[in-house]
Each structure stands twice: as C-alpha cells, then as structure tokens.
mmCIF file of C-alpha atoms in Angstrom:
data_model
loop_
_atom_site.group_PDB
_atom_site.id
_atom_site.type_symbol
_atom_site.label_atom_id
_atom_site.label_comp_id
_atom_site.label_asym_id
_atom_site.label_seq_id
_atom_site.Cartn_x
_atom_site.Cartn_y
_atom_site.Cartn_z
ATOM 1 C CA UNK A 1 -0.201 -0.069 -0.051
ATOM 2 C CA UNK A 2 1.328 3.370 -0.952
ATOM 3 C CA UNK A 3 -0.190 4.760 2.221
ATOM 4 C CA UNK A 4 2.873 2.714 4.322
ATOM 5 C CA UNK A 5 5.670 4.362 2.585
ATOM 6 C CA UNK A 6 4.950 8.086 4.042
ATOM 7 C CA UNK A 7 2.872 8.192 7.888
ATOM 8 C CA UNK A 8 0.212 10.512 6.590
ATOM 9 C CA UNK A 9 -0.287 11.599 10.526
ATOM 10 C CA UNK A 10 3.018 13.021 10.754
ATOM 11 C CA UNK A 11 1.620 15.946 7.699
ATOM 12 C CA UNK A 12 -2.154 16.219 9.484
ATOM 13 C CA UNK A 13 -1.238 19.280 11.309
ATOM 14 C CA UNK A 14 0.348 21.101 8.536
ATOM 15 C CA UNK A 15 4.356 22.636 8.869
ATOM 16 C CA UNK A 16 5.647 20.382 5.499
ATOM 17 C CA UNK A 17 6.089 22.683 3.100
ATOM 18 C CA UNK A 18 6.406 22.404 -0.702
ATOM 19 C CA UNK A 19 9.247 23.437 -2.500
ATOM 20 C CA UNK A 20 10.359 24.052 -5.653
ATOM 21 C CA UNK A 21 12.526 20.504 -5.975
ATOM 22 C CA UNK A 22 10.901 17.689 -7.092
ATOM 23 C CA UNK A 23 10.042 15.515 -3.870
ATOM 24 C CA UNK A 24 11.727 18.465 -1.679
ATOM 25 C CA UNK A 25 9.806 20.000 1.138
ATOM 26 C CA UNK A 26 10.917 22.737 3.903
ATOM 27 C CA UNK A 27 9.579 21.655 7.161
ATOM 28 C CA UNK A 28 9.063 23.798 9.706
ATOM 29 C CA UNK A 29 9.497 23.113 13.550
ATOM 30 C CA UNK A 30 7.456 24.314 16.518
ATOM 31 C CA UNK A 31 9.335 26.539 18.371
ATOM 32 C CA UNK A 32 6.632 28.789 20.485
ATOM 33 C CA UNK A 33 7.849 32.054 21.890
ATOM 34 C CA UNK A 34 10.934 31.206 19.575
ATOM 35 C CA UNK A 35 12.999 29.656 22.873
ATOM 36 C CA UNK A 36 14.729 26.401 22.111
ATOM 37 C CA UNK A 37 17.181 24.467 24.550
ATOM 38 C CA UNK A 38 20.981 24.474 23.180
ATOM 39 C CA UNK A 39 20.184 20.377 23.315
ATOM 40 C CA UNK A 40 17.427 20.044 21.053
ATOM 41 C CA UNK A 41 19.360 23.165 19.096
ATOM 42 C CA UNK A 42 21.936 20.543 18.260
ATOM 43 C CA UNK A 43 19.818 17.767 17.971
ATOM 44 C CA UNK A 44 17.860 19.588 14.769
ATOM 45 C CA UNK A 45 21.503 20.885 14.108
ATOM 46 C CA UNK A 46 22.428 16.849 13.491
ATOM 47 C CA UNK A 47 18.922 16.152 11.468
ATOM 48 C CA UNK A 48 19.347 19.246 8.860
ATOM 49 C CA UNK A 49 23.168 17.876 8.829
ATOM 50 C CA UNK A 50 22.110 14.102 7.496
ATOM 51 C CA UNK A 51 18.582 14.819 5.801
ATOM 52 C CA UNK A 52 18.838 18.933 4.319
ATOM 53 C CA UNK A 53 20.624 20.681 2.969
ATOM 54 C CA UNK A 54 23.510 21.962 5.028
ATOM 55 C CA UNK A 55 21.583 24.968 6.721
ATOM 56 C CA UNK A 56 18.394 26.206 8.359
ATOM 57 C CA UNK A 57 16.015 29.038 7.869
ATOM 58 C CA UNK A 58 14.726 30.779 10.889
ATOM 59 C CA UNK A 59 11.181 32.030 9.879
ATOM 60 C CA UNK A 60 9.742 35.557 10.670
ATOM 61 C CA UNK A 61 7.655 34.161 13.367
ATOM 62 C CA UNK A 62 11.054 32.390 15.247
ATOM 63 C CA UNK A 63 10.543 28.348 13.703
ATOM 64 C CA UNK A 64 13.345 27.033 12.990
ATOM 65 C CA UNK A 65 12.695 25.585 9.125
ATOM 66 C CA UNK A 66 14.839 22.299 7.289
ATOM 67 C CA UNK A 67 15.351 22.705 4.289
ATOM 68 C CA UNK A 68 15.218 20.419 1.206
ATOM 69 C CA UNK A 69 13.884 17.371 3.053
ATOM 70 C CA UNK A 70 12.679 14.363 0.869
ATOM 71 C CA UNK A 71 9.481 12.941 1.233
ATOM 72 C CA UNK A 72 10.704 10.353 1.052
ATOM 73 C CA UNK A 73 12.181 10.783 4.872
ATOM 74 C CA UNK A 74 9.905 12.568 6.924
ATOM 75 C CA UNK A 75 9.470 9.947 9.129
ATOM 76 C CA UNK A 76 12.946 9.577 9.658
ATOM 77 C CA UNK A 77 13.207 13.576 10.186
ATOM 78 C CA UNK A 78 10.289 13.053 12.382
ATOM 79 C CA UNK A 79 11.301 9.924 14.461
ATOM 80 C CA UNK A 80 14.927 11.318 14.814
ATOM 81 C CA UNK A 81 14.063 14.950 16.058
ATOM 82 C CA UNK A 82 12.184 12.762 18.845
ATOM 83 C CA UNK A 83 8.661 13.276 18.124
ATOM 84 C CA UNK A 84 8.207 14.092 21.896
ATOM 85 C CA UNK A 85 10.678 17.201 22.091
ATOM 86 C CA UNK A 86 10.594 18.777 19.041
ATOM 87 C CA UNK A 87 7.396 18.709 16.828
ATOM 88 C CA UNK A 88 6.823 20.078 13.868
ATOM 89 C CA UNK A 89 4.366 23.763 12.811
ATOM 90 C CA UNK A 90 2.037 24.195 10.635
ATOM 91 C CA UNK A 91 0.737 26.100 8.166
ATOM 92 C CA UNK A 92 -2.314 26.426 6.326
ATOM 93 C CA UNK A 93 -5.716 27.455 7.604
ATOM 94 C CA UNK A 94 -4.554 26.918 11.609
ATOM 95 C CA UNK A 95 -3.738 28.682 14.443
ATOM 96 C CA UNK A 96 0.131 28.790 14.039
ATOM 97 C CA UNK A 97 2.651 29.213 16.720
ATOM 98 C CA UNK A 98 2.763 31.932 18.868
ATOM 99 C CA UNK A 99 5.682 34.027 18.830
ATOM 100 C CA UNK A 100 6.483 36.527 21.995
ATOM 101 C CA UNK A 101 8.990 38.495 22.615
ATOM 102 C CA UNK A 102 12.199 37.356 25.391
ATOM 103 C CA UNK A 103 9.746 37.788 28.587
ATOM 104 C CA UNK A 104 10.099 39.287 31.557
ATOM 105 C CA UNK A 105 12.818 36.935 33.772
ATOM 106 C CA UNK A 106 15.713 38.435 32.478
ATOM 107 C CA UNK A 107 14.164 41.146 30.375
ATOM 108 C CA UNK A 108 13.673 44.357 32.295
ATOM 109 C CA UNK A 109 11.389 45.712 30.223
ATOM 110 C CA UNK A 110 8.786 43.221 30.578
ATOM 111 C CA UNK A 111 6.302 43.400 32.862
ATOM 112 C CA UNK A 112 4.299 39.750 32.333
ATOM 113 C CA UNK A 113 5.979 36.256 31.514
ATOM 114 C CA UNK A 114 4.701 36.270 28.154
ATOM 115 C CA UNK A 115 7.366 33.087 26.952
ATOM 116 C CA UNK A 116 4.600 31.239 29.513
ATOM 117 C CA UNK A 117 1.754 32.680 27.579
ATOM 118 C CA UNK A 118 2.760 31.491 24.728
ATOM 119 C CA UNK A 119 3.732 27.993 25.585
ATOM 120 C CA UNK A 120 0.793 27.549 26.846
ATOM 121 C CA UNK A 121 -1.868 28.955 24.164
ATOM 122 C CA UNK A 122 0.438 26.358 22.230
ATOM 123 C CA UNK A 123 -0.352 23.295 23.885
ATOM 124 C CA UNK A 124 -3.951 24.555 23.809
ATOM 125 C CA UNK A 125 -4.454 26.083 20.813
ATOM 126 C CA UNK A 126 -2.002 25.422 18.588
ATOM 127 C CA UNK A 127 -2.840 23.504 14.899
ATOM 128 C CA UNK A 128 -6.726 24.325 15.929
ATOM 129 C CA UNK A 129 -8.754 24.428 12.004
ATOM 130 C CA UNK A 130 -9.817 28.302 11.447
ATOM 131 C CA UNK A 131 -11.830 26.721 8.418
ATOM 132 C CA UNK A 132 -10.649 30.250 7.300
ATOM 133 C CA UNK A 133 -7.358 31.324 6.703
ATOM 134 C CA UNK A 134 -4.772 31.063 9.420
ATOM 135 C CA UNK A 135 -4.626 32.733 12.442
ATOM 136 C CA UNK A 136 -1.235 33.829 14.904
ATOM 137 C CA UNK A 137 -0.912 35.333 17.993
ATOM 138 C CA UNK A 138 1.981 36.841 20.124
ATOM 139 C CA UNK A 139 2.539 38.249 23.072
ATOM 140 C CA UNK A 140 4.904 41.304 23.943
ATOM 141 C CA UNK A 141 6.216 41.522 27.478
ATOM 142 C CA UNK A 142 5.541 45.716 26.982
ATOM 143 C CA UNK A 143 4.831 48.602 24.999
ATOM 144 C CA UNK A 144 8.300 48.875 23.327
ATOM 145 C CA UNK A 145 6.353 45.294 21.086
ATOM 146 C CA UNK A 146 9.264 43.900 19.609
ATOM 147 C CA UNK A 147 6.510 41.087 18.301
ATOM 148 C CA UNK A 148 4.597 43.829 16.527
ATOM 149 C CA UNK A 149 1.226 43.193 18.760
ATOM 150 C CA UNK A 150 -1.481 45.007 15.932
ATOM 151 C CA UNK A 151 -0.299 42.622 13.132
ATOM 152 C CA UNK A 152 -1.250 39.793 14.358
ATOM 153 C CA UNK A 153 -4.602 38.204 13.921
ATOM 154 C CA UNK A 154 -4.984 38.583 18.543
ATOM 155 C CA UNK A 155 -1.617 40.323 19.796
ATOM 156 C CA UNK A 156 -0.981 40.623 23.458
ATOM 157 C CA UNK A 157 0.719 43.416 24.925
ATOM 158 C CA UNK A 158 2.176 43.553 28.811
ATOM 159 C CA UNK A 159 0.960 46.589 30.610
ATOM 160 C CA UNK A 160 0.481 47.566 34.424
ATOM 161 C CA UNK A 161 -1.914 49.905 35.570
ATOM 162 C CA UNK A 162 0.064 51.940 38.157
ATOM 163 C CA UNK A 163 -1.351 53.526 41.525
ATOM 164 C CA UNK A 164 0.881 56.105 43.877
ATOM 165 C CA UNK A 165 0.942 55.634 47.282
ATOM 166 C CA UNK A 166 1.417 59.690 47.966
ATOM 167 C CA UNK A 167 2.748 59.085 51.497
ATOM 168 C CA UNK A 168 5.649 57.307 49.643
ATOM 169 C CA UNK A 169 6.638 59.459 47.704
ATOM 170 C CA UNK A 170 9.694 61.517 47.955
ATOM 171 C CA UNK A 171 8.971 63.953 45.643
ATOM 172 C CA UNK A 172 12.203 63.370 43.629
ATOM 173 C CA UNK A 173 10.391 63.937 40.096
ATOM 174 C CA UNK A 174 12.169 61.135 38.740
ATOM 175 C CA UNK A 175 8.846 59.188 37.714
ATOM 176 C CA UNK A 176 7.771 62.363 36.295
ATOM 177 C CA UNK A 177 11.700 62.954 34.204
ATOM 178 C CA UNK A 178 11.243 59.138 33.185
ATOM 179 C CA UNK A 179 7.084 59.046 31.534
ATOM 180 C CA UNK A 180 8.315 59.582 27.840
ATOM 181 C CA UNK A 181 4.471 60.011 27.734
ATOM 182 C CA UNK A 182 3.629 63.366 29.160
ATOM 183 C CA UNK A 183 1.108 61.331 31.583
ATOM 184 C CA UNK A 184 3.312 62.606 34.813
ATOM 185 C CA UNK A 185 3.893 66.298 36.032
ATOM 186 C CA UNK A 186 5.078 66.736 39.677
ATOM 187 C CA UNK A 187 1.959 68.643 40.816
ATOM 188 C CA UNK A 188 1.647 71.560 42.849
ATOM 189 C CA UNK A 189 2.203 69.625 45.930
ATOM 190 C CA UNK A 190 5.829 68.471 44.555
ATOM 191 C CA UNK A 191 3.718 65.160 44.342
ATOM 192 C CA UNK A 192 3.332 63.677 40.669
ATOM 193 C CA UNK A 193 0.034 64.332 39.305
ATOM 194 C CA UNK A 194 -1.309 61.297 36.620
ATOM 195 C CA UNK A 195 -2.896 61.996 33.240
ATOM 196 C CA UNK A 196 -4.281 58.472 32.754
ATOM 197 C CA UNK A 197 -5.545 59.709 29.160
ATOM 198 C CA UNK A 198 -1.826 59.652 28.194
ATOM 199 C CA UNK A 199 -0.504 56.533 30.239
ATOM 200 C CA UNK A 200 0.419 53.767 27.524
ATOM 201 C CA UNK A 201 0.574 51.196 30.697
ATOM 202 C CA UNK A 202 4.347 51.252 30.327
ATOM 203 C CA UNK A 203 5.525 51.327 34.181
ATOM 204 C CA UNK A 204 8.775 53.349 33.575
ATOM 205 C CA UNK A 205 7.212 54.931 36.868
ATOM 206 C CA UNK A 206 7.024 52.099 38.711
ATOM 207 C CA UNK A 207 10.457 50.684 37.920
ATOM 208 C CA UNK A 208 11.836 54.451 38.830
ATOM 209 C CA UNK A 209 10.759 55.040 41.736
ATOM 210 C CA UNK A 210 13.172 54.578 44.191
ATOM 211 C CA UNK A 211 10.890 54.007 47.015
ATOM 212 C CA UNK A 212 8.637 51.793 45.906
ATOM 213 C CA UNK A 213 5.822 54.519 46.247
ATOM 214 C CA UNK A 214 4.699 53.890 42.800
ATOM 215 C CA UNK A 215 3.069 49.939 42.214
ATOM 216 C CA UNK A 216 1.272 47.820 40.100
ATOM 217 C CA UNK A 217 -2.357 48.126 41.046
ATOM 218 C CA UNK A 218 -3.729 45.849 37.796
ATOM 219 C CA UNK A 219 -1.270 44.187 35.592
ATOM 220 C CA UNK A 220 -1.505 41.977 32.507
ATOM 221 C CA UNK A 221 -2.302 42.217 28.543
ATOM 222 C CA UNK A 222 -3.511 44.428 26.447
ATOM 223 C CA UNK A 223 -4.989 43.240 23.435
ATOM 224 C CA UNK A 224 -5.138 44.371 19.557
ATOM 225 C CA UNK A 225 -7.255 42.183 17.188
ATOM 226 C CA UNK A 226 -7.870 42.137 13.656
ATOM 227 C CA UNK A 227 -3.985 42.769 12.299
ATOM 228 C CA UNK A 228 -2.157 41.187 9.565
ATOM 229 C CA UNK A 229 0.031 41.799 6.982
ATOM 230 C CA UNK A 230 0.715 40.711 3.094
ATOM 231 C CA UNK A 231 -0.439 41.465 0.569
ATOM 232 C CA UNK A 232 -3.799 44.089 1.641
ATOM 233 C CA UNK A 233 -1.974 45.108 5.541
ATOM 234 C CA UNK A 234 -4.053 45.867 8.434
ATOM 235 C CA UNK A 235 -3.191 47.191 11.431
ATOM 236 C CA UNK A 236 -5.363 45.659 14.744
ATOM 237 C CA UNK A 237 -7.111 47.623 16.675
ATOM 238 C CA UNK A 238 -7.658 47.658 20.821
ATOM 239 C CA UNK A 239 -10.601 45.467 22.415
ATOM 240 C CA UNK A 240 -9.206 45.220 25.345
ATOM 241 C CA UNK A 241 -7.049 46.237 28.826
ATOM 242 C CA UNK A 242 -5.372 44.914 31.366
ATOM 243 C CA UNK A 243 -6.278 40.795 30.508
ATOM 244 C CA UNK A 244 -4.978 38.889 32.917
ATOM 245 C CA UNK A 245 -2.456 35.998 31.800
ATOM 246 C CA UNK A 246 -4.749 32.944 33.140
ATOM 247 C CA UNK A 247 -7.225 34.138 30.657
ATOM 248 C CA UNK A 248 -5.366 34.773 27.665
ATOM 249 C CA UNK A 249 -6.349 30.949 26.092
ATOM 250 C CA UNK A 250 -9.790 31.675 26.970
ATOM 251 C CA UNK A 251 -10.185 34.870 25.370
ATOM 252 C CA UNK A 252 -8.662 33.671 22.172
ATOM 253 C CA UNK A 253 -11.020 30.609 22.197
ATOM 254 C CA UNK A 254 -13.549 33.437 22.185
ATOM 255 C CA UNK A 255 -12.485 35.478 19.236
ATOM 256 C CA UNK A 256 -11.680 32.209 16.905
ATOM 257 C CA UNK A 257 -15.459 30.692 17.805
ATOM 258 C CA UNK A 258 -16.484 34.445 16.512
ATOM 259 C CA UNK A 259 -14.071 33.803 13.577
ATOM 260 C CA UNK A 260 -15.470 30.488 12.991
ATOM 261 C CA UNK A 261 -18.748 31.299 12.852
ATOM 262 C CA UNK A 262 -18.958 34.949 11.169
ATOM 263 C CA UNK A 263 -16.858 33.795 8.355
ATOM 264 C CA UNK A 264 -19.229 31.171 7.602
ATOM 265 C CA UNK A 265 -18.627 30.526 3.399
ATOM 266 C CA UNK A 266 -16.756 33.414 3.522
ATOM 267 C CA UNK A 267 -13.648 31.435 1.952
ATOM 268 C CA UNK A 268 -10.120 32.295 2.766
ATOM 269 C CA UNK A 269 -10.595 35.772 4.917
ATOM 270 C CA UNK A 270 -8.485 36.725 7.743
ATOM 271 C CA UNK A 271 -10.216 37.643 11.243
ATOM 272 C CA UNK A 272 -9.420 41.344 10.107
ATOM 273 C CA UNK A 273 -11.432 41.679 6.869
ATOM 274 C CA UNK A 274 -14.120 39.925 8.574
ATOM 275 C CA UNK A 275 -14.346 42.727 11.205
ATOM 276 C CA UNK A 276 -14.775 44.936 8.380
ATOM 277 C CA UNK A 277 -17.617 43.452 7.054
ATOM 278 C CA UNK A 278 -19.126 42.686 10.170
ATOM 279 C CA UNK A 279 -18.279 46.173 12.151
ATOM 280 C CA UNK A 280 -16.326 45.956 15.153
ATOM 281 C CA UNK A 281 -19.366 46.160 17.412
ATOM 282 C CA UNK A 282 -20.586 42.176 17.196
ATOM 283 C CA UNK A 283 -16.550 41.137 18.362
ATOM 284 C CA UNK A 284 -16.540 43.632 20.883
ATOM 285 C CA UNK A 285 -20.102 42.928 22.360
ATOM 286 C CA UNK A 286 -19.359 38.754 21.697
ATOM 287 C CA UNK A 287 -16.076 39.625 23.935
ATOM 288 C CA UNK A 288 -18.450 41.527 26.443
ATOM 289 C CA UNK A 289 -19.724 38.290 27.724
ATOM 290 C CA UNK A 290 -17.023 37.051 29.323
ATOM 291 C CA UNK A 291 -14.581 39.836 30.080
ATOM 292 C CA UNK A 292 -16.804 42.428 30.822
ATOM 293 C CA UNK A 293 -14.417 43.716 33.530
ATOM 294 C CA UNK A 294 -11.806 43.763 30.403
ATOM 295 C CA UNK A 295 -13.014 45.416 26.889
ATOM 296 C CA UNK A 296 -13.379 48.462 25.984
ATOM 297 C CA UNK A 297 -16.190 50.628 25.290
ATOM 298 C CA UNK A 298 -15.585 51.026 22.058
ATOM 299 C CA UNK A 299 -13.055 50.553 19.437
ATOM 300 C CA UNK A 300 -11.992 51.590 15.505
ATOM 301 C CA UNK A 301 -12.141 49.429 12.811
ATOM 302 C CA UNK A 302 -8.809 47.456 11.717
ATOM 303 C CA UNK A 303 -7.240 50.321 10.408
ATOM 304 C CA UNK A 304 -6.513 49.780 6.261
ATOM 305 C CA UNK A 305 -2.806 50.318 5.073
ATOM 306 C CA UNK A 306 -2.516 51.554 1.719
ATOM 307 C CA UNK A 307 1.194 50.103 0.250
ATOM 308 C CA UNK A 308 0.635 50.340 -3.030
ATOM 309 C CA UNK A 309 0.242 53.725 -5.840
ATOM 310 C CA UNK A 310 -2.746 54.053 -6.855
ATOM 311 C CA UNK A 311 -4.657 54.207 -4.267
ATOM 312 C CA UNK A 312 -8.908 52.779 -4.698
ATOM 313 C CA UNK A 313 -10.756 55.294 -6.363
ATOM 314 C CA UNK A 314 -8.411 57.848 -7.028
ATOM 315 C CA UNK A 315 -6.858 57.982 -11.135
ATOM 316 C CA UNK A 316 -3.519 56.738 -11.392
ATOM 317 C CA UNK B 1 -9.102 5.919 -16.364
ATOM 318 C CA UNK B 2 -8.132 5.915 -12.639
ATOM 319 C CA UNK B 3 -9.806 8.453 -10.616
ATOM 320 C CA UNK B 4 -7.918 9.243 -7.260
ATOM 321 C CA UNK B 5 -10.755 11.165 -4.818
ATOM 322 C CA UNK B 6 -8.680 13.473 -2.640
ATOM 323 C CA UNK B 7 -11.873 15.636 -1.157
ATOM 324 C CA UNK B 8 -11.673 16.017 2.036
ATOM 325 C CA UNK B 9 -7.521 16.062 2.936
ATOM 326 C CA UNK B 10 -6.248 18.889 3.885
ATOM 327 C CA UNK B 11 -2.906 20.763 2.303
ATOM 328 C CA UNK B 12 0.026 19.402 2.026
ATOM 329 C CA UNK B 13 -1.474 15.355 3.106
ATOM 330 C CA UNK B 14 -3.589 15.287 -0.644
ATOM 331 C CA UNK B 15 -0.398 16.350 -2.278
ATOM 332 C CA UNK B 16 1.690 13.932 -0.846
ATOM 333 C CA UNK B 17 -0.994 11.428 -1.227
ATOM 334 C CA UNK B 18 -1.000 12.048 -5.299
ATOM 335 C CA UNK B 19 2.499 11.804 -5.055
ATOM 336 C CA UNK B 20 2.028 8.517 -3.454
ATOM 337 C CA UNK B 21 -0.388 6.859 -5.969
ATOM 338 C CA UNK B 22 1.344 8.200 -8.465
ATOM 339 C CA UNK B 23 4.288 6.294 -8.488
ATOM 340 C CA UNK B 24 2.769 2.792 -9.104
ATOM 341 C CA UNK B 25 1.548 4.345 -12.467
ATOM 342 C CA UNK B 26 3.479 4.168 -15.632
ATOM 343 C CA UNK B 27 4.216 7.238 -17.221
ATOM 344 C CA UNK B 28 2.607 8.326 -19.450
ATOM 345 C CA UNK B 29 -1.343 7.523 -18.533
ATOM 346 C CA UNK B 30 -3.787 9.310 -17.212
ATOM 347 C CA UNK B 31 -5.320 9.637 -14.389
ATOM 348 C CA UNK B 32 -8.167 11.910 -12.628
ATOM 349 C CA UNK B 33 -7.817 13.282 -9.156
ATOM 350 C CA UNK B 34 -11.067 14.203 -7.321
ATOM 351 C CA UNK B 35 -10.108 18.204 -5.310
ATOM 352 C CA UNK B 36 -11.786 20.202 -2.754
ATOM 353 C CA UNK B 37 -11.951 23.733 -3.596
ATOM 354 C CA UNK B 38 -9.920 26.264 -2.355
ATOM 355 C CA UNK B 39 -6.576 25.791 -0.875
ATOM 356 C CA UNK B 40 -6.421 22.390 -2.501
ATOM 357 C CA UNK B 41 -7.596 23.031 -6.018
ATOM 358 C CA UNK B 42 -4.961 26.222 -6.029
ATOM 359 C CA UNK B 43 -1.774 24.225 -4.722
ATOM 360 C CA UNK B 44 -2.412 20.322 -5.715
ATOM 361 C CA UNK B 45 -1.486 20.933 -9.729
ATOM 362 C CA UNK B 46 0.610 24.076 -9.215
ATOM 363 C CA UNK B 47 2.788 20.897 -7.077
ATOM 364 C CA UNK B 48 1.813 18.514 -9.210
ATOM 365 C CA UNK B 49 3.255 20.718 -12.891
ATOM 366 C CA UNK B 50 6.046 21.388 -11.004
ATOM 367 C CA UNK B 51 6.970 17.433 -10.038
ATOM 368 C CA UNK B 52 7.366 17.613 -14.035
ATOM 369 C CA UNK B 53 3.444 16.179 -14.527
ATOM 370 C CA UNK B 54 1.099 17.259 -17.628
ATOM 371 C CA UNK B 55 -1.941 18.997 -16.602
ATOM 372 C CA UNK B 56 -4.629 18.623 -19.094
ATOM 373 C CA UNK B 57 -7.248 19.906 -17.862
ATOM 374 C CA UNK B 58 -9.906 20.870 -14.740
ATOM 375 C CA UNK B 59 -13.355 20.816 -14.543
ATOM 376 C CA UNK B 60 -15.568 22.245 -11.957
ATOM 377 C CA UNK B 61 -18.230 18.882 -10.727
ATOM 378 C CA UNK B 62 -20.570 20.166 -8.194
ATOM 379 C CA UNK B 63 -18.763 21.913 -5.430
ATOM 380 C CA UNK B 64 -15.489 19.746 -6.545
ATOM 381 C CA UNK B 65 -12.935 19.870 -9.078
ATOM 382 C CA UNK B 66 -11.267 17.149 -11.109
ATOM 383 C CA UNK B 67 -8.069 16.858 -12.441
ATOM 384 C CA UNK B 68 -7.068 15.321 -15.133
ATOM 385 C CA UNK B 69 -2.780 14.516 -15.889
ATOM 386 C CA UNK B 70 -0.573 12.775 -17.318
ATOM 387 C CA UNK B 71 2.007 10.860 -15.599
ATOM 388 C CA UNK B 72 5.329 12.398 -16.193
ATOM 389 C CA UNK B 73 8.851 10.685 -16.272
ATOM 390 C CA UNK B 74 10.980 9.727 -13.408
#
C-alpha cells in the first residue's frame, strides 16, 4: 500500500511545505515563543546535517525550517527529531505557533511572562482548524512591542496600571522625568500628577521609583485584534486592557469561535477583514459576555494600510 | 481512467497522497484527481506540475474539481 511509505499522520497539522524541486519539502519546526534549549538545537542541527541542505532557515515567526527535505525521509526526520521533544509546526488555515519576546524573567522591560503565555497557547490551541485562514497570535512583554501585536490576528502586549502611595513619595520627580508619554508631571504639592488618558501602561514610573511609592494596581495584557501583514495589510485595534495572563487562552478561544462562525462561507478570509465586514461592535459584544471588566467601551475597525499606488478610487 | 479521490484531505497531505499514488502508475498514463475547492485546487495542480506531470484539464463538478493529468517521466 502506498500509504505505508509515509506516515500521513505526520502531515496532519501542516508544517511540511512544498518546495520548488521535485520531492523536496521544507519542514517547519515548532518553536513557541522562539525559545529553544541548546540540547534540542544540537539535535535539530544533526537532523538538518543528515537530511537537509546543510543550513536551516530562521523564519520571521521564530520557527526553524529544515530545507530540502525529501518527502521519503519525512518519517525518519520526525523520528530523529524526537516526536515528543520537537514537534513540527503548522501552515494553512490553522492557529499558528505563537511568537513572543524574551519575556520578563531576564528582560528589564518585561511586565508579564510572555514565554509562559506562548507555551500555554501553543499547548492548548496550536493547530486548531479555523476553517477559513491562518490565525496568528503573539505576545509582547511591554509597549515596546517587539513582536508587533497590531499585525497579528490577536496580539497581546504586557501592561501595568500604576498607583501612587503619596505618603511613600519623596518628591524626587524621577517618575515625571522618566514618563516619555507625558502622563506624569510634578504638581503644586511637589507630588506627581497622573494624566490617565496619556498613560500607555509601560510601568516606567514603577521601575524608576526609588521608594516603591509607585506600584502596580493591575497587570495583564492589552489586546489588539484584526491585524495582519501580507498583500493587504491591516493594523489591529484595541479590544481589551489588563486581561489577566491566566485568561489568555479563553480570550483567544472566544475570538476564534466568533471568527469561525462569522466567516462561514466567506472562504479564505482573515479575521480583520471579517471584522470590517461584520462591524467591530459584533466582536466586542461577544467578548463583553465573558470579559466585561476587560473589554473597552468601543473601538475602531482594523486600519487599512495602503502600500501601493494608485490608491483605490484615485485616478493613476 | 483511474480516479483518485482527495476530497476532504487537507494540504499538504493531499499532495503527498497524490505523489504516492502516482508512484505506482506508469509514465504516460492519464489519471484524474478529485480536489476540494479553495487551497487544494490552487496548490495541488501547481505542485504536481512542478513535479513534471502534464496537466491536461480542470473541471468543476458540483462543488469540487476534477484534475486530469498525464504522469510524467521519472
């Protein structure tokens, strides 16, 4: 039987991508959050040496890709990578491997544990069929936003809401000086005055405060939804603030179920385009049911980025 | 003509199955593949063409597609 030659189970989640050459495929490996132990890295290197082209490619979404793998070697590659330790990634209309920045264990800017969130999402949602198109999730630890949350279908960004213990404040003014957003200034009583509308939840005031007078009142993720890059880029917009780390999977699952339902029959369409079609209110209301304390009152549609001339409706 | 039904099989499994089936078929033989609309009908014919097979025709039939090809030389 032909089926016995290659174990088709290995292909189910995707990650085996056709190359130009006959019989050749790229095998994309699953590296949630872009973190990998050195031991595993050397195992991958050995497999790439034996079956591949002699190099690997680091994808822009933090996966390692083995190049020039003959399809007849699929099973050997999977077995030698160690099925349990090194899974193959996905492609197609599925939830992709979540990306993340280095996280907060060692990065001084980090506010939340993005690595933990990426692993959690990878374990619980990776490979889920969307029925429509790819679905990308990323985790940024702070508003520097290296993983670019606004160009993911659902993008998370670490956030803290600061509170001041005025009695503990020694009026040094460091917080006001450090607040690049202009949300803090020194008031008449030589105490910091907080302009909440300007705060982007970066926590610089907390980090710089010498006495601990500034602390975190709440902490979690800012969430932007509906972004993508590619042929027709969209910038995702704000749907929620301070979503707790432990509710991230549930939050994504809700967005995913809305997408699966609303895009029914629409074919290969990304989440952002469905939001534009259905209106942002629809998704916001769905999220409000289970996350009333975190979703914003209102938002805007994903923002179209025109990257090409002539602009639609404008004569060339 | 041999007909290979790849409906309900997602990419890239459908392409690999097509390859495996073609291995047991002689060069020059005409075969047809049944493919779902969407990704399968866009990807599978293109990949089979890359492998050196000659695409003869593609016809829509009640929501799916029939791809006819002539197996190329090894």
